[in-house]
Amino acid sequence: MNPLLSRLHPYPFERLRALSRDITPNPAYSPISLGLGEPKHTTPSLITDALVANLNGLASYPATSGEPALRQAFADWMTRRYGVELNAATQMLPVNGSREALFALAQVVIDPAGGDATVVCPNPFYQIYEGAALLAGAQTYFVNSDPSRNFGCDWSTVPDSVWAQTQLIYVCSPGNPTGAVMPLAEWKHLFELSERFGFVIASDECYSEIYFRDDAPLGSLEAALQLGRREFKNLIALTSLSKRSNVPGMRSGFVAGDAALIKQFLLYRTYHGSAMSPTLQQASIAAWNDEQHVVANRDKYRKKFAQVTPLLAQVLGVALPDAGFYLWADVSKVAPGGDDVAFALALLAQYNVTVLPGSLLARPAHGQNPGAGRVRLALVAEVDECLEAARRIVSFVKSL
Ligand SMILES: Cc1ncc(COP(=O)(O)O)c(C=O)c1O
């Protein structure tokens, strides 16, 4: 067996299941989960129609690089969304959801030979970053989210000695769970560090289309372009249809950026066998070429957040995020002992509402767990269900 497998940590939901094993939720309430970040809005018919119309695609093997029309759809979308012009043949690749690509990219980038290969991750973070680093033979270095910086990471806290060992950094903007969008000045800082120390930046942008302000979140390639970095050296953006188009089960996304990296990634993926089904390629083209359903989806989230956030703000430290579909709520002043796990377990027991304790989404680093005292609320269900959950949370907190 690969000994690195034993370094993997249990997934946050596994840990929550284990912690809540002995709890019987109050049967007076129907179960509501704000735990899993799985989009629940309806899949647009233009996507399901395209799937059905292209079932003949199941009869042929796909190329790992995807059909030219698919890559062109990616390139056109990048131009419309970010004003970035990319070479569809050399600077982009289809992936089967951003999760597998986030993982696979580390296997391509990391050279574990020196024994000190390091992957820098935000903290809290999407757990795939850590698993990808560990299985690639690297170690992780966590940079804590800072509430006083709109939950952004202060990259200047990372010592040069760590950057010198860093081969890859995961950036998540908009962030999960905080919703924070990384501003241009911080991209500039990271690009300069990447140039100086030679590490690759993997920019996870899967929440980019769900936002609450007037301006759409800045993308990494857009930031690079604004800073005159036209080659996107050592930069790769990962995006996905899962949240944008409510198709988490379709497993469809793409990566874009540095052509030299994309070339090596394609080589790796050819052996890994991660080509996208031709049927899904056609449905993906339909999805990327349509923006109307994305606007409608965003509007639904905006209305939902506008109703739910003020309700919860009566009792929790919570504010509308920049983007994403989570509320990152401070429960430290109301939870028993300020403990997010105790809060989540008591809420489940008394009101049958599942939320994810923030400490399970982060690792202790630099003397603290930056998720402690917070819970993540995924507002993915329809508005009535989210409102019902919020009312129960208000009653719960008032009872404490
Ligand atoms: C931060 C982050 N990145 C990536 C993913 C993976 O999304 P997908 O593989 O559906 O594109 C998720 C899913 O929840 C996520 O929260």
CSV table of C-alpha atoms and ligand atoms in Angstrom, one decimal:
chain,number,residue,atom,x,y,z
A,1,MET,CA,0.0,0.0,0.0
A,2,ASN,CA,1.0,3.6,-0.6
A,3,PRO,CA,2.1,4.8,2.9
A,4,LEU,CA,1.0,8.3,2.0
A,5,LEU,CA,-2.6,7.2,2.2
A,6,SER,CA,-2.3,7.0,6.0
A,7,ARG,CA,-1.5,10.7,6.1
A,8,LEU,CA,-5.0,11.7,4.9
A,9,HIS,CA,-7.4,13.2,7.4
A,10,PRO,CA,-11.0,12.2,7.7
A,11,TYR,CA,-13.3,14.5,5.7
A,12,PRO,CA,-15.2,17.2,7.9
A,13,PHE,CA,-18.5,15.5,7.2
A,14,GLU,CA,-17.2,12.1,8.4
A,15,ARG,CA,-15.9,13.8,11.6
A,16,LEU,CA,-19.3,15.5,12.1
A,17,ARG,CA,-21.1,12.1,11.6
A,18,ALA,CA,-18.9,10.5,14.1
A,19,LEU,CA,-19.4,13.4,16.6
A,20,SER,CA,-23.2,13.2,16.2
A,21,ARG,CA,-23.5,9.4,16.2
A,22,ASP,CA,-25.2,9.3,19.6
A,23,ILE,CA,-27.5,12.3,19.0
A,24,THR,CA,-31.2,11.7,18.3
A,25,PRO,CA,-32.5,14.9,16.6
A,26,ASN,CA,-35.7,16.2,18.0
A,27,PRO,CA,-38.5,14.3,16.1
A,28,ALA,CA,-40.8,17.3,16.4
A,29,TYR,CA,-38.9,18.9,13.6
A,30,SER,CA,-38.2,17.7,10.0
A,31,PRO,CA,-34.5,17.5,9.2
A,32,ILE,CA,-32.9,20.5,7.5
A,33,SER,CA,-29.3,20.4,6.4
A,34,LEU,CA,-27.2,23.5,5.9
A,35,GLY,CA,-24.1,21.2,6.1
A,36,LEU,CA,-23.2,20.1,2.6
A,37,GLY,CA,-22.3,22.7,0.0
A,38,GLU,CA,-24.2,20.9,-2.8
A,39,PRO,CA,-26.2,23.2,-5.1
A,40,LYS,CA,-29.9,22.4,-4.9
A,41,HIS,CA,-31.4,24.9,-7.4
A,42,THR,CA,-32.9,23.2,-10.5
A,43,THR,CA,-30.6,22.2,-13.3
A,44,PRO,CA,-31.6,24.3,-16.4
A,45,SER,CA,-33.4,22.5,-19.1
A,46,LEU,CA,-30.9,23.8,-21.8
A,47,ILE,CA,-28.3,21.5,-20.1
A,48,THR,CA,-30.5,18.4,-19.7
A,49,ASP,CA,-31.9,18.9,-23.2
A,50,ALA,CA,-28.3,19.0,-24.6
A,51,LEU,CA,-27.4,15.8,-22.7
A,52,VAL,CA,-30.4,13.9,-24.1
A,53,ALA,CA,-29.7,15.3,-27.6
A,54,ASN,CA,-26.1,14.0,-27.5
A,55,LEU,CA,-26.5,10.5,-26.1
A,56,ASN,CA,-24.8,9.2,-29.3
A,57,GLY,CA,-21.6,10.6,-27.7
A,58,LEU,CA,-21.5,7.6,-25.4
A,59,ALA,CA,-20.4,5.5,-28.4
A,60,SER,CA,-17.0,7.0,-28.8
A,61,TYR,CA,-13.8,7.5,-26.7
A,62,PRO,CA,-13.2,11.2,-26.0
A,63,ALA,CA,-9.9,13.0,-26.4
A,64,THR,CA,-8.4,14.1,-23.1
A,65,SER,CA,-8.0,17.6,-24.5
A,66,GLY,CA,-11.7,17.9,-25.3
A,67,GLU,CA,-13.3,18.8,-28.6
A,68,PRO,CA,-12.2,22.1,-30.1
A,69,ALA,CA,-15.8,23.5,-29.8
A,70,LEU,CA,-15.7,22.9,-26.1
A,71,ARG,CA,-12.3,24.6,-25.6
A,72,GLN,CA,-13.6,27.4,-27.7
A,73,ALA,CA,-16.7,27.7,-25.5
A,74,PHE,CA,-14.3,28.0,-22.5
A,75,ALA,CA,-12.2,30.7,-24.3
A,76,ASP,CA,-15.3,32.7,-25.3
A,77,TRP,CA,-16.6,32.6,-21.7
A,78,MET,CA,-13.2,33.7,-20.3
A,79,THR,CA,-13.3,36.7,-22.7
A,80,ARG,CA,-16.8,37.6,-21.9
A,81,ARG,CA,-16.4,37.2,-18.1
A,82,TYR,CA,-12.9,38.4,-17.6
A,83,GLY,CA,-11.8,40.2,-20.7
A,84,VAL,CA,-9.0,37.6,-21.0
A,85,GLU,CA,-8.1,36.3,-24.5
A,86,LEU,CA,-6.7,32.8,-24.3
A,87,ASN,CA,-5.5,30.3,-26.9
A,88,ALA,CA,-8.1,27.6,-26.9
A,89,ALA,CA,-5.7,25.0,-28.2
A,90,THR,CA,-2.9,25.5,-25.7
A,91,GLN,CA,-4.1,27.3,-22.6
A,92,MET,CA,-7.2,25.4,-21.5
A,93,LEU,CA,-8.3,21.9,-20.8
A,94,PRO,CA,-11.6,20.3,-19.7
A,95,VAL,CA,-11.7,18.6,-16.3
A,96,ASN,CA,-14.3,16.4,-14.6
A,97,GLY,CA,-15.2,19.0,-12.0
A,98,SER,CA,-12.7,21.2,-10.3
A,99,ARG,CA,-12.2,18.8,-7.4
A,100,GLU,CA,-10.3,16.2,-9.5
A,101,ALA,CA,-8.3,18.9,-11.2
A,102,LEU,CA,-7.3,20.5,-7.9
A,103,PHE,CA,-6.1,17.1,-6.8
A,104,ALA,CA,-4.4,16.0,-10.1
A,105,LEU,CA,-2.6,19.3,-10.5
A,106,ALA,CA,-0.6,18.7,-7.3
A,107,GLN,CA,0.5,15.3,-8.7
A,108,VAL,CA,1.8,17.1,-11.8
A,109,VAL,CA,3.5,20.1,-10.1
A,110,ILE,CA,5.1,18.5,-6.9
A,111,ASP,CA,8.6,17.1,-7.0
A,112,PRO,CA,8.9,15.4,-3.6
A,113,ALA,CA,12.6,14.5,-4.2
A,114,GLY,CA,14.1,16.9,-1.7
A,115,GLY,CA,11.8,15.8,1.1
A,116,ASP,CA,10.7,19.4,1.9
A,117,ALA,CA,8.3,20.1,-0.9
A,118,THR,CA,5.6,22.5,0.6
A,119,VAL,CA,2.1,23.4,-0.5
A,120,VAL,CA,0.7,26.6,1.0
A,121,CYS,CA,-3.1,26.5,1.8
A,122,PRO,CA,-5.5,28.9,3.2
A,123,ASN,CA,-7.0,27.9,6.6
A,124,PRO,CA,-9.9,27.1,6.7
A,125,PHE,CA,-9.8,25.4,3.4
A,126,TYR,CA,-11.3,22.9,1.0
A,127,GLN,CA,-9.9,19.6,2.2
A,128,ILE,CA,-8.9,18.4,-1.3
A,129,TYR,CA,-5.9,20.8,-1.2
A,130,GLU,CA,-4.4,19.1,1.8
A,131,GLY,CA,-5.1,15.5,0.5
A,132,ALA,CA,-3.6,16.5,-2.9
A,133,ALA,CA,-0.5,17.8,-1.2
A,134,LEU,CA,0.0,14.9,1.1
A,135,LEU,CA,-0.5,12.2,-1.6
A,136,ALA,CA,2.0,14.1,-3.8
A,137,GLY,CA,4.6,13.7,-1.1
A,138,ALA,CA,4.5,17.3,0.0
A,139,GLN,CA,3.9,18.9,3.4
A,140,THR,CA,1.3,21.6,4.0
A,141,TYR,CA,1.8,25.1,5.4
A,142,PHE,CA,-1.4,26.9,6.5
A,143,VAL,CA,-2.1,30.6,6.3
A,144,ASN,CA,-4.9,31.6,8.6
A,145,SER,CA,-7.9,33.5,7.4
A,146,ASP,CA,-8.0,36.8,9.2
A,147,PRO,CA,-11.4,38.3,10.1
A,148,SER,CA,-9.9,41.8,10.3
A,149,ARG,CA,-8.9,41.4,6.6
A,150,ASN,CA,-12.4,40.4,5.4
A,151,PHE,CA,-11.2,36.8,6.1
A,152,GLY,CA,-8.4,37.1,3.6
A,153,CYS,CA,-5.0,35.5,4.3
A,154,ASP,CA,-2.0,37.7,5.1
A,155,TRP,CA,0.6,36.2,2.7
A,156,SER,CA,3.3,38.4,4.2
A,157,THR,CA,3.1,36.3,7.4
A,158,VAL,CA,4.7,33.4,5.5
A,159,PRO,CA,8.5,33.4,6.1
A,160,ASP,CA,10.8,33.4,3.1
A,161,SER,CA,12.2,30.1,4.3
A,162,VAL,CA,8.8,28.6,3.7
A,163,TRP,CA,8.3,30.2,0.3
A,164,ALA,CA,11.7,28.9,-0.7
A,165,GLN,CA,10.3,25.3,-0.2
A,166,THR,CA,6.9,26.1,-1.7
A,167,GLN,CA,6.1,24.4,-5.0
A,168,LEU,CA,2.4,25.1,-5.1
A,169,ILE,CA,-0.1,27.4,-3.4
A,170,TYR,CA,-3.9,27.0,-3.5
A,171,VAL,CA,-5.9,30.2,-3.5
A,172,CYS,CA,-9.6,30.0,-3.1
A,173,SER,CA,-11.4,33.2,-4.3
A,174,PRO,CA,-14.3,33.5,-3.7
A,175,GLY,CA,-13.4,31.5,-0.6
A,176,ASN,CA,-15.0,28.5,0.9
A,177,PRO,CA,-16.2,28.9,3.7
A,178,THR,CA,-15.6,32.7,4.1
A,179,GLY,CA,-16.9,34.0,0.7
A,180,ALA,CA,-14.0,36.4,0.6
A,181,VAL,CA,-12.8,37.6,-2.8
A,182,MET,CA,-9.0,38.3,-3.0
A,183,PRO,CA,-8.3,41.9,-4.1
A,184,LEU,CA,-5.9,42.9,-6.9
A,185,ALA,CA,-3.2,44.1,-4.4
A,186,GLU,CA,-3.0,40.7,-2.9
A,187,TRP,CA,-2.8,39.0,-6.4
A,188,LYS,CA,0.1,41.4,-7.1
A,189,HIS,CA,1.9,40.3,-4.0
A,190,LEU,CA,1.4,36.6,-4.7
A,191,PHE,CA,2.5,37.0,-8.4
A,192,GLU,CA,5.7,38.7,-7.2
A,193,LEU,CA,6.3,35.9,-4.7
A,194,SER,CA,5.7,33.3,-7.3
A,195,GLU,CA,8.1,35.0,-9.6
A,196,ARG,CA,10.8,35.2,-6.9
A,197,PHE,CA,10.4,31.7,-5.5
A,198,GLY,CA,9.1,29.8,-8.6
A,199,PHE,CA,6.0,28.2,-7.2
A,200,VAL,CA,2.8,27.5,-9.1
A,201,ILE,CA,-0.5,29.3,-8.1
A,202,ALA,CA,-3.6,27.1,-8.4
A,203,SER,CA,-6.6,29.5,-8.2
A,204,ASP,CA,-9.8,27.8,-7.2
A,205,GLU,CA,-12.6,29.9,-8.6
A,206,CYS,CA,-15.6,27.6,-8.5
A,207,TYR,CA,-17.8,30.1,-6.7
A,208,SER,CA,-17.1,33.0,-9.0
A,209,GLU,CA,-20.6,33.4,-10.4
A,210,ILE,CA,-22.5,33.6,-7.2
A,211,TYR,CA,-21.9,37.1,-5.8
A,212,PHE,CA,-23.7,39.8,-3.9
A,213,ARG,CA,-22.0,43.0,-4.8
A,214,ASP,CA,-22.3,45.0,-8.1
A,215,ASP,CA,-18.9,43.9,-9.4
A,216,ALA,CA,-18.2,40.3,-10.3
A,217,PRO,CA,-15.3,38.7,-8.4
A,218,LEU,CA,-11.9,39.4,-9.8
A,219,GLY,CA,-10.4,36.3,-11.5
A,220,SER,CA,-6.8,35.3,-11.2
A,221,LEU,CA,-6.1,35.5,-15.0
A,222,GLU,CA,-8.0,38.8,-15.1
A,223,ALA,CA,-5.7,40.1,-12.2
A,224,ALA,CA,-2.6,38.9,-14.0
A,225,LEU,CA,-3.7,40.7,-17.2
A,226,GLN,CA,-4.4,43.9,-15.3
A,227,LEU,CA,-0.9,43.7,-13.9
A,228,GLY,CA,0.6,43.1,-17.4
A,229,ARG,CA,1.4,39.5,-16.8
A,230,ARG,CA,0.1,38.2,-20.2
A,231,GLU,CA,1.9,34.8,-20.2
A,232,PHE,CA,0.2,33.7,-16.9
A,233,LYS,CA,3.5,32.0,-16.0
A,234,ASN,CA,3.0,29.5,-13.2
A,235,LEU,CA,-0.6,30.4,-12.9
A,236,ILE,CA,-3.6,28.1,-13.4
A,237,ALA,CA,-7.3,29.0,-12.8
A,238,LEU,CA,-9.8,26.2,-12.1
A,239,THR,CA,-13.5,26.8,-12.6
A,240,SER,CA,-16.6,24.6,-12.7
A,241,LEU,CA,-20.2,24.4,-13.9
A,242,SER,CA,-21.3,22.7,-10.6
A,243,LYS,CA,-22.3,25.9,-8.8
A,244,ARG,CA,-22.6,28.2,-11.7
A,245,SER,CA,-25.1,26.0,-13.5
A,246,ASN,CA,-26.5,23.7,-10.8
A,247,VAL,CA,-25.0,20.6,-12.2
A,248,PRO,CA,-22.8,19.1,-9.4
A,249,GLY,CA,-23.5,15.6,-10.7
A,250,MET,CA,-22.3,16.4,-14.2
A,251,ARG,CA,-18.7,16.8,-13.1
A,252,SER,CA,-17.7,19.5,-15.6
A,253,GLY,CA,-15.2,22.3,-15.4
A,254,PHE,CA,-12.0,23.6,-17.0
A,255,VAL,CA,-8.6,24.8,-16.2
A,256,ALA,CA,-6.9,27.8,-17.9
A,257,GLY,CA,-3.6,29.6,-17.8
A,258,ASP,CA,0.1,28.9,-18.3
A,259,ALA,CA,0.5,26.9,-21.6
A,260,ALA,CA,3.6,25.1,-20.3
A,261,LEU,CA,1.7,23.8,-17.3
A,262,ILE,CA,-1.3,22.9,-19.3
A,263,LYS,CA,0.9,20.8,-21.6
A,264,GLN,CA,2.3,18.8,-18.7
A,265,PHE,CA,-1.2,18.5,-17.2
A,266,LEU,CA,-2.5,17.1,-20.4
A,267,LEU,CA,0.3,14.5,-20.5
A,268,TYR,CA,-0.6,13.5,-16.9
A,269,ARG,CA,-4.3,13.4,-17.6
A,270,THR,CA,-3.9,11.2,-20.7
A,271,TYR,CA,-2.4,8.5,-18.5
A,272,HIS,CA,-4.7,9.1,-15.6
A,273,GLY,CA,-7.7,8.6,-18.0
A,274,SER,CA,-9.6,11.7,-17.1
A,275,ALA,CA,-11.2,12.6,-20.4
A,276,MET,CA,-14.7,14.1,-20.3
A,277,SER,CA,-17.5,12.1,-21.9
A,278,PRO,CA,-18.5,13.5,-25.4
A,279,THR,CA,-22.1,13.7,-24.2
A,280,LEU,CA,-21.1,15.8,-21.2
A,281,GLN,CA,-18.9,17.9,-23.5
A,282,GLN,CA,-21.9,18.9,-25.5
A,283,ALA,CA,-24.0,19.7,-22.5
A,284,SER,CA,-21.0,21.8,-21.1
A,285,ILE,CA,-20.8,23.8,-24.4
A,286,ALA,CA,-24.5,24.6,-24.0
A,287,ALA,CA,-24.0,25.7,-20.4
A,288,TRP,CA,-20.9,27.8,-21.0
A,289,ASN,CA,-22.5,29.5,-23.9
A,290,ASP,CA,-25.6,30.6,-21.9
A,291,GLU,CA,-25.5,33.4,-19.3
A,292,GLN,CA,-29.2,33.9,-18.8
A,293,HIS,CA,-29.6,30.9,-16.4
A,294,VAL,CA,-26.5,32.1,-14.5
A,295,VAL,CA,-28.0,35.5,-13.9
A,296,ALA,CA,-31.3,33.9,-12.8
A,297,ASN,CA,-29.4,31.6,-10.4
A,298,ARG,CA,-27.4,34.4,-8.9
A,299,ASP,CA,-30.6,36.4,-8.4
A,300,LYS,CA,-32.1,33.5,-6.5
A,301,TYR,CA,-29.1,33.4,-4.1
A,302,ARG,CA,-29.2,37.2,-3.7
A,303,LYS,CA,-32.9,37.1,-2.7
A,304,LYS,CA,-32.3,34.2,-0.4
A,305,PHE,CA,-29.3,35.8,1.3
A,306,ALA,CA,-31.1,39.1,1.6
A,307,GLN,CA,-33.9,37.4,3.6
A,308,VAL,CA,-31.9,34.9,5.7
A,309,THR,CA,-28.9,37.0,6.7
A,310,PRO,CA,-30.8,39.7,8.7
A,311,LEU,CA,-32.8,37.1,10.5
A,312,LEU,CA,-29.6,35.3,11.6
A,313,ALA,CA,-27.8,38.6,12.4
A,314,GLN,CA,-30.3,39.1,15.2
A,315,VAL,CA,-28.5,36.3,17.2
A,316,LEU,CA,-25.2,35.5,15.4
A,317,GLY,CA,-22.2,37.4,14.2
A,318,VAL,CA,-23.0,37.1,10.5
A,319,ALA,CA,-22.7,39.4,7.5
A,320,LEU,CA,-23.4,39.1,3.8
A,321,PRO,CA,-20.3,37.6,2.2
A,322,ASP,CA,-18.6,38.9,-1.0
A,323,ALA,CA,-19.6,35.8,-2.9
A,324,GLY,CA,-20.3,32.0,-2.6
A,325,PHE,CA,-23.3,30.4,-1.0
A,326,TYR,CA,-22.1,30.1,2.6
A,327,LEU,CA,-22.6,32.2,5.7
A,328,TRP,CA,-19.5,32.0,8.0
A,329,ALA,CA,-21.2,32.7,11.3
A,330,ASP,CA,-19.5,33.7,14.5
A,331,VAL,CA,-21.1,31.6,17.3
A,332,SER,CA,-18.3,32.2,19.9
A,333,LYS,CA,-20.4,34.5,22.0
A,334,VAL,CA,-23.5,32.4,22.1
A,335,ALA,CA,-22.3,28.8,21.9
A,336,PRO,CA,-21.8,26.8,25.1
A,337,GLY,CA,-18.2,27.5,26.0
A,338,GLY,CA,-17.8,29.4,22.7
A,339,ASP,CA,-17.4,26.0,21.1
A,340,ASP,CA,-18.6,25.6,17.5
A,341,VAL,CA,-18.9,21.8,17.8
A,342,ALA,CA,-21.0,22.0,20.9
A,343,PHE,CA,-23.2,24.6,19.1
A,344,ALA,CA,-23.7,22.4,16.1
A,345,LEU,CA,-24.5,19.3,18.1
A,346,ALA,CA,-27.0,21.0,20.4
A,347,LEU,CA,-28.7,22.6,17.4
A,348,LEU,CA,-29.0,19.2,15.8
A,349,ALA,CA,-30.4,17.6,18.9
A,350,GLN,CA,-32.9,20.3,19.7
A,351,TYR,CA,-34.0,21.7,16.3
A,352,ASN,CA,-32.9,19.0,13.8
A,353,VAL,CA,-30.8,21.5,11.8
A,354,THR,CA,-27.3,20.4,10.6
A,355,VAL,CA,-24.6,23.0,10.3
A,356,LEU,CA,-20.8,22.4,9.8
A,357,PRO,CA,-18.6,23.4,12.8
A,358,GLY,CA,-15.9,25.7,11.5
A,359,SER,CA,-13.1,24.0,13.4
A,360,LEU,CA,-13.6,20.9,11.3
A,361,LEU,CA,-12.9,22.9,8.2
A,362,ALA,CA,-9.5,24.2,9.5
A,363,ARG,CA,-6.3,22.9,11.1
A,364,PRO,CA,-4.7,24.3,14.2
A,365,ALA,CA,-1.9,26.5,13.0
A,366,HIS,CA,0.1,29.3,14.5
A,367,GLY,CA,-1.4,28.7,17.9
A,368,GLN,CA,-5.1,28.7,16.9
A,369,ASN,CA,-7.8,27.0,14.9
A,370,PRO,CA,-9.1,29.8,12.7
A,371,GLY,CA,-12.4,28.0,12.2
A,372,ALA,CA,-13.0,27.7,16.0
A,373,GLY,CA,-16.1,29.5,17.2
A,374,ARG,CA,-17.7,29.7,13.8
A,375,VAL,CA,-20.1,27.5,11.8
A,376,ARG,CA,-20.6,27.3,8.1
A,377,LEU,CA,-24.2,27.5,6.8
A,378,ALA,CA,-24.7,26.4,3.2
A,379,LEU,CA,-27.8,28.3,1.9
A,380,VAL,CA,-28.3,25.9,-1.0
A,381,ALA,CA,-31.9,24.7,-0.3
A,382,GLU,CA,-34.8,26.7,-1.5
A,383,VAL,CA,-35.5,30.0,0.4
A,384,ASP,CA,-38.4,28.6,2.5
A,385,GLU,CA,-36.3,25.8,3.9
A,386,CYS,CA,-33.4,28.2,4.6
A,387,LEU,CA,-35.8,30.6,6.3
A,388,GLU,CA,-37.2,27.8,8.4
A,389,ALA,CA,-33.7,26.8,9.4
A,390,ALA,CA,-32.8,30.4,10.3
A,391,ARG,CA,-36.0,30.7,12.5
A,392,ARG,CA,-35.0,27.6,14.3
A,393,ILE,CA,-31.5,28.8,14.8
A,394,VAL,CA,-32.9,32.1,16.2
A,395,SER,CA,-35.1,30.2,18.7
A,396,PHE,CA,-32.2,27.9,19.6
A,397,VAL,CA,-29.8,30.8,20.3
A,398,LYS,CA,-32.5,32.6,22.3
A,399,SER,CA,-32.9,29.5,24.4
A,400,LEU,CA,-29.2,29.3,25.3
B,1,LIG,C1,-13.7,25.5,-2.7
B,1,LIG,C2,-14.2,24.4,-3.5
B,1,LIG,N1,-13.4,24.0,-4.6
B,1,LIG,C3,-13.8,23.0,-5.4
B,1,LIG,C4,-14.9,22.3,-5.2
B,1,LIG,C5,-15.3,21.2,-6.2
B,1,LIG,O1,-16.3,21.5,-7.0
B,1,LIG,P1,-16.6,20.7,-8.3
B,1,LIG,O2,-15.6,19.5,-8.3
B,1,LIG,O3,-18.0,20.3,-8.3
B,1,LIG,O4,-16.2,21.6,-9.4
B,1,LIG,C6,-15.8,22.7,-4.2
B,1,LIG,C7,-17.0,21.9,-3.9
B,1,LIG,O5,-17.7,22.0,-3.0
B,1,LIG,C8,-15.4,23.7,-3.3
B,1,LIG,O6,-16.1,24.1,-2.2
